[in-house]
Coordinates of C-alpha atoms in Angstrom, one line a residue:
X1 CA -26.8 19.9 -5.4
X2 CA -24.2 21.6 -3.1
X3 CA -24.9 20.5 0.4
X4 CA -22.0 21.5 2.6
X5 CA -21.4 25.0 3.9
X6 CA -17.7 24.4 4.0
X7 CA -17.7 24.9 0.2
X8 CA -18.5 28.5 0.7
X9 CA -14.8 29.1 1.4
X10 CA -14.4 28.7 -2.4
X11 CA -16.4 31.9 -3.0
X12 CA -15.2 35.4 -3.4
X13 CA -15.4 36.8 -0.7
X14 CA -14.5 33.6 1.2
X15 CA -17.0 32.7 3.9
X16 CA -16.0 31.3 7.3
X17 CA -17.9 30.3 10.4
X18 CA -17.1 31.2 13.9
X19 CA -19.0 30.2 17.1
X20 CA -20.0 32.9 19.5
X21 CA -18.0 31.1 22.2
X22 CA -14.7 32.3 20.5
X23 CA -15.5 36.0 19.9
X24 CA -13.3 36.9 22.9
X25 CA -10.2 35.1 21.4
X26 CA -7.4 37.2 19.8
X27 CA -8.3 37.9 16.1
X28 CA -11.9 36.9 16.4
X29 CA -13.5 39.8 18.3
X30 CA -16.5 41.4 16.8
X31 CA -16.1 44.8 15.2
X32 CA -17.9 47.7 17.1
X33 CA -21.3 47.6 15.3
X34 CA -21.5 43.8 15.3
X35 CA -20.6 43.9 19.0
X36 CA -23.4 46.4 19.7
X37 CA -25.9 44.2 17.8
X38 CA -24.8 41.2 19.8
X39 CA -24.7 42.8 23.3
X40 CA -27.7 45.2 23.1
X41 CA -30.2 43.3 20.9
X42 CA -29.4 39.6 20.6
X43 CA -27.8 38.3 23.8
X44 CA -30.1 40.3 26.0
X45 CA -33.2 39.3 24.0
X46 CA -32.3 35.6 24.3
X47 CA -31.8 35.9 28.0
X48 CA -34.3 34.1 30.3
X49 CA -34.9 37.5 32.0
X50 CA -36.1 39.1 28.7
X51 CA -39.7 40.2 28.8
X52 CA -40.7 38.0 25.9
X53 CA -44.2 37.0 27.2
X54 CA -46.6 39.8 28.0
X55 CA -47.9 39.5 31.6
X56 CA -51.5 39.6 30.4
X57 CA -50.9 36.4 28.5
X58 CA -48.9 34.4 31.0
X59 CA -51.9 33.4 33.0
X60 CA -53.6 32.3 29.9
X61 CA -50.7 30.1 29.0
X62 CA -51.0 28.4 32.4
X63 CA -54.5 27.3 31.5
X64 CA -53.5 25.7 28.2
X65 CA -52.7 22.1 27.6
X66 CA -49.1 23.0 26.8
X67 CA -46.9 21.7 24.0
X68 CA -47.9 19.1 21.4
X69 CA -46.4 16.5 23.8
X70 CA -48.8 17.6 26.5
X71 CA -46.3 19.1 29.0
X72 CA -46.7 22.6 30.3
X73 CA -44.3 25.1 28.7
X74 CA -41.8 26.4 31.3
X75 CA -42.3 30.1 31.9
X76 CA -39.5 32.1 33.5
X77 CA -40.9 33.7 36.6
X78 CA -39.6 37.1 35.6
X79 CA -40.8 36.9 32.0
X80 CA -43.1 39.8 32.2
X81 CA -43.9 42.9 30.2
X82 CA -45.1 46.3 31.3
X83 CA -47.5 48.4 29.1
X84 CA -44.9 51.0 28.3
X85 CA -44.7 52.7 25.0
X86 CA -41.8 52.0 22.7
X87 CA -39.2 54.8 23.2
X88 CA -38.4 57.1 20.3
X89 CA -35.2 57.0 18.3
X90 CA -32.1 57.2 20.5
X91 CA -28.5 57.8 19.4
X92 CA -27.3 55.1 16.9
X93 CA -25.9 52.1 18.7
X94 CA -26.8 53.4 22.2
X95 CA -28.3 50.7 24.6
X96 CA -31.9 51.5 25.3
X97 CA -33.0 48.6 27.4
X98 CA -35.1 45.7 26.3
X99 CA -37.9 45.8 23.7
X100 CA -41.3 46.2 25.4
X101 CA -44.6 45.3 23.7
X102 CA -47.3 47.9 23.6
X103 CA -50.2 46.8 25.7
X104 CA -52.6 47.4 22.8
X105 CA -51.0 44.6 20.9
X106 CA -51.3 41.8 23.5
X107 CA -54.5 40.3 22.1
X108 CA -53.1 40.3 18.5
X109 CA -49.9 38.7 19.7
X110 CA -51.9 36.0 21.5
X111 CA -54.0 35.2 18.5
X112 CA -51.0 34.8 16.2
X113 CA -48.9 32.8 18.6
X114 CA -51.7 30.4 19.5
X115 CA -52.6 29.9 15.8
X116 CA -48.9 29.3 14.9
X117 CA -48.8 26.7 17.6
X118 CA -51.8 24.9 16.2
X119 CA -50.4 25.0 12.7
X120 CA -47.1 23.5 13.9
X121 CA -48.9 20.7 15.7
X122 CA -51.0 20.0 12.7
X123 CA -48.6 20.2 9.8
X124 CA -45.1 19.5 11.2
X125 CA -44.7 16.1 9.5
X126 CA -47.1 16.6 6.6
X127 CA -46.3 19.7 4.6
X128 CA -43.6 20.9 2.2
X129 CA -41.3 23.8 2.8
X130 CA -43.4 26.5 1.1
X131 CA -46.5 25.7 3.1
X132 CA -44.5 25.7 6.3
X133 CA -43.4 29.2 5.5
X134 CA -47.0 30.3 4.8
X135 CA -48.5 29.0 8.0
X136 CA -45.6 29.2 10.5
X137 CA -42.8 31.5 9.5
X138 CA -44.6 34.3 7.7
X139 CA -47.3 34.9 10.4
X140 CA -44.6 35.5 13.0
X141 CA -42.4 37.7 10.8
X142 CA -45.3 39.8 9.5
X143 CA -46.6 40.3 13.0
X144 CA -43.5 42.3 13.9
X145 CA -44.3 44.7 11.1
X146 CA -47.8 45.2 12.3
X147 CA -47.0 45.9 16.0
X148 CA -47.7 49.4 17.3
X149 CA -44.0 49.7 18.2
X150 CA -43.1 49.7 14.5
X151 CA -45.6 52.2 13.2
X152 CA -45.3 55.9 12.6
X153 CA -47.9 58.6 12.0
X154 CA -48.5 59.7 8.5
X155 CA -51.3 61.8 7.0
X156 CA -53.9 59.1 7.4
X157 CA -53.6 56.7 10.3
X158 CA -50.6 54.6 11.1
X159 CA -48.1 53.3 8.6
X160 CA -45.4 50.6 9.2
X161 CA -41.8 51.4 9.6
X162 CA -40.7 47.9 8.6
X163 CA -41.1 45.8 5.4
X164 CA -41.3 42.0 5.2
X165 CA -40.5 40.7 1.7
X166 CA -41.1 37.3 0.1
X167 CA -37.9 36.6 -1.9
X168 CA -38.6 33.2 -3.3
X169 CA -39.0 34.4 -6.8
X170 CA -36.2 37.0 -6.9
X171 CA -32.6 35.9 -7.7
X172 CA -29.4 37.8 -7.2
X173 CA -28.8 40.2 -10.1
X174 CA -26.5 41.0 -11.7
X175 CA -24.9 37.6 -11.3
X176 CA -21.5 39.3 -11.2
X177 CA -22.3 39.9 -7.5
X178 CA -21.8 36.1 -7.0
X179 CA -18.1 35.3 -7.5
X180 CA -16.6 31.9 -7.2
X181 CA -13.6 30.1 -8.6
X182 CA -15.6 26.9 -9.0
X183 CA -18.0 26.7 -11.9
X184 CA -19.9 23.8 -10.4
X185 CA -20.3 25.7 -7.2
X186 CA -21.8 28.6 -9.1
X187 CA -24.3 26.4 -10.8
X188 CA -25.3 24.6 -7.6
X189 CA -26.1 27.8 -5.8
X190 CA -29.8 28.6 -5.5
X191 CA -29.4 32.4 -5.8
X192 CA -32.4 33.4 -3.7
X193 CA -33.7 33.1 -0.2
X194 CA -37.1 33.0 1.4
X195 CA -37.9 36.1 3.5
X196 CA -36.2 39.3 4.5
X197 CA -37.0 42.1 7.0
X198 CA -36.1 45.6 5.9
X199 CA -37.0 49.3 6.2
X200 CA -40.2 50.8 4.9
X201 CA -39.2 54.1 3.2
X202 CA -41.3 57.1 2.4
X203 CA -42.2 57.6 -1.2
X204 CA -40.1 60.7 -1.5
X205 CA -37.1 58.8 -0.2
X206 CA -37.6 56.1 -2.7
X207 CA -37.8 58.7 -5.5
X208 CA -34.5 60.1 -4.4
X209 CA -32.9 56.7 -4.5
X210 CA -34.4 56.1 -7.9
X211 CA -32.7 59.2 -9.2
X212 CA -29.2 58.1 -8.1
X213 CA -26.5 56.6 -10.4
X214 CA -25.4 53.1 -9.5
X215 CA -22.1 51.6 -10.7
X216 CA -23.4 48.1 -11.1
X217 CA -26.8 48.8 -12.5
X218 CA -26.9 52.0 -14.5
X219 CA -30.0 51.0 -16.4
X220 CA -31.9 49.6 -13.4
X221 CA -31.2 51.5 -10.1
X222 CA -31.0 49.2 -7.1
X223 CA -29.7 49.7 -3.6
X224 CA -29.5 45.9 -3.0
X225 CA -28.5 42.7 -4.7
X226 CA -31.7 42.3 -6.8
X227 CA -33.5 43.8 -9.8
X228 CA -37.0 43.3 -8.7
X229 CA -40.0 45.2 -7.2
X230 CA -38.2 45.7 -3.9
X231 CA -34.9 47.0 -5.4
X232 CA -35.3 50.1 -3.3
X233 CA -35.9 48.3 0.0
X234 CA -33.0 48.3 2.5
X235 CA -32.8 44.8 4.0
X236 CA -31.1 44.0 7.3
X237 CA -32.3 40.5 8.3
X238 CA -32.4 37.5 5.9
X239 CA -34.2 34.2 6.5
X240 CA -33.8 30.9 4.8
X241 CA -36.1 27.9 5.6
X242 CA -35.5 24.2 5.2
X243 CA -37.6 21.3 6.3
X244 CA -35.7 18.5 8.2
X245 CA -34.2 15.5 6.3
X246 CA -33.4 17.6 3.2
X247 CA -29.9 17.2 2.0
X248 CA -29.3 20.9 1.8
X249 CA -27.9 23.3 4.3
X250 CA -29.8 26.6 4.5
X251 CA -26.5 28.4 5.0
X252 CA -25.6 27.7 1.4
X253 CA -28.2 30.0 0.0
X254 CA -27.8 32.5 2.8
X255 CA -24.1 32.6 2.3
X256 CA -24.3 33.5 -1.4
X257 CA -27.1 36.0 -0.7
X258 CA -25.2 37.9 2.0
X259 CA -21.9 37.8 0.1
X260 CA -23.7 39.5 -2.8
X261 CA -24.8 42.3 -0.5
X262 CA -21.3 43.0 0.6
X263 CA -20.0 42.8 -3.0
X264 CA -22.6 45.3 -3.9
X265 CA -21.4 47.7 -1.1
X266 CA -17.8 47.4 -2.2
X267 CA -18.6 47.9 -5.9
X268 CA -20.7 51.0 -5.1
X269 CA -18.1 52.4 -2.7
X270 CA -20.4 52.2 0.3
X271 CA -19.2 51.6 3.8
X272 CA -18.7 48.0 4.8
X273 CA -18.9 48.1 8.6
X274 CA -22.6 47.5 9.1
X275 CA -23.3 43.8 10.0
X276 CA -26.0 41.7 8.4
X277 CA -28.4 39.3 10.2
X278 CA -28.9 35.8 8.9
X279 CA -31.5 33.4 10.3
X280 CA -31.8 29.7 9.3
X281 CA -34.9 27.8 10.1
X282 CA -34.7 24.0 10.1
X283 CA -38.3 23.0 10.7
X284 CA -38.8 24.0 14.4
X285 CA -35.3 25.3 15.1
X286 CA -34.5 29.0 14.5
X287 CA -30.8 29.8 14.5
X288 CA -29.2 33.3 14.1
X289 CA -25.9 34.5 12.8
X290 CA -24.2 37.9 12.7
X291 CA -22.3 38.4 9.5
X292 CA -19.5 41.0 9.3
X293 CA -16.7 41.7 6.8
X294 CA -13.0 41.2 7.6
X295 CA -10.6 43.3 5.6
X296 CA -7.6 41.5 3.9
X297 CA -4.1 42.9 3.3
X298 CA -4.7 42.8 -0.5
X299 CA -7.6 45.2 -0.4
X300 CA -10.3 42.5 -0.6
X301 CA -12.3 41.1 2.3
X302 CA -13.7 37.9 3.7
X303 CA -17.0 37.3 5.5
X304 CA -17.4 35.8 9.0
X305 CA -20.7 34.2 10.0
X306 CA -20.7 34.3 13.8
X307 CA -23.0 31.8 15.3
X308 CA -25.3 30.0 15.5
X309 CA -27.3 31.3 18.4
X310 CA -30.6 29.6 19.0
X311 CA -33.5 32.2 19.2
X312 CA -36.3 29.7 19.9
X313 CA -38.1 26.7 18.7
X314 CA -41.7 26.4 17.5
X315 CA -42.3 23.1 19.2
X316 CA -43.9 24.9 22.3
X317 CA -45.5 28.2 23.2
X318 CA -42.5 29.5 25.1
X319 CA -40.3 29.0 22.1
X320 CA -42.7 30.7 19.8
X321 CA -43.0 33.7 22.1
X322 CA -39.2 33.9 22.3
X323 CA -38.8 33.8 18.5
X324 CA -41.2 36.7 18.2
X325 CA -39.5 38.7 20.9
X326 CA -36.1 38.2 19.3
X327 CA -37.5 39.3 15.9
X328 CA -38.9 42.4 17.6
X329 CA -35.5 43.1 19.2
X330 CA -33.9 42.8 15.7
X331 CA -36.6 45.2 14.4
X332 CA -35.7 47.6 17.1
X333 CA -32.0 47.4 16.1
X334 CA -33.1 48.1 12.5
X335 CA -34.8 51.3 13.6
X336 CA -32.2 52.5 16.1
X337 CA -29.0 51.6 14.3
X338 CA -29.5 50.4 10.8
X339 CA -31.9 53.1 9.6
X340 CA -29.7 56.1 10.7
X341 CA -26.7 54.4 9.1
X342 CA -28.6 53.8 5.8
X343 CA -29.8 57.4 5.8
X344 CA -26.3 58.7 6.3
X345 CA -24.8 56.5 3.6
X346 CA -27.4 57.5 1.0
X347 CA -27.8 61.1 2.1
X348 CA -31.5 60.8 2.8
X349 CA -33.5 63.3 4.8
X350 CA -33.6 62.9 8.6
X351 CA -37.1 64.2 8.8
X352 CA -38.4 60.7 9.5
X353 CA -36.0 60.4 12.4
X354 CA -36.9 63.8 13.8
X355 CA -40.6 63.0 13.7
X356 CA -40.0 59.7 15.6
X357 CA -38.1 61.6 18.2
X358 CA -40.8 64.3 18.6
X359 CA -44.3 63.2 18.1
X360 CA -45.5 66.8 18.3
X361 CA -43.9 67.7 15.0
X362 CA -46.3 68.0 12.0
X363 CA -47.0 64.7 10.3
X364 CA -45.2 64.1 7.1

């Protein structure tokens, strides 16, 4: 089994890794959209000053026994949240300040975070990877989708703006999206990942996409790198999980998966400038990468994984709260930047965006 991420340089496109500490060096700067993602949604969300713990829950944390080791989780003194409502859609890429939890969600957040902490403490050294995803990873990722911030009015009640997809049974198709000069490398690649976060589209938008003609899949219309039930779901954040002590690097699968997305864009003639978010989870540790394409002189391109940036650790309450907050900030980026870009590329109606900007408009 392929175990080293350095082998991804044999793929087409080639994949290289760059730490965030070098992005100010000549030739390694982030392109504009990736720079906006880093500055406005990742670096700020990972800051100790970020409002990642609602103030109504901070006092409750002070009364808990703390982490599995018994110590109290350190809470930044300014890690507070005000009960302000999430602002509507701004101009794409514009800085809008930090993500702020809606006060109505505080109890739901507390229930999930405290339960995840219990599951981590109970199962850390006992369970296999799939079970870890079920009891630790999925509850946090799905909570983002359920928060008031990421809902929009429809005819009956509230409907989510985001989708969370289990990808463990869906491989990259067609396999022509995976290109490598090494046959053994191709065989070794596990052509699927664990979880993705994407946009939840209206039915009429999905129908419009269904009617389009696609260069790579004329018999099976797909906007992404799969031929499965979520072939019309735009995905902007991809997650791969590995338990510790496994002789596999989660970046191997993520590298092939993200490369297939960029190959799809190029084959269809879609713009290449939008970055992709990749998250690796190695038991407790969550690490984030920004992936962007780099054009080459011969008309092809290579991919640069910029990172890793730690976004939290599930070994204590503070780390779990921070992971959730960063995921919410990424969801905010998906709404403010990725969604308008996707609509523009695929010529979809902006009625959704108009409704989010003006809640007084008639419901869709």
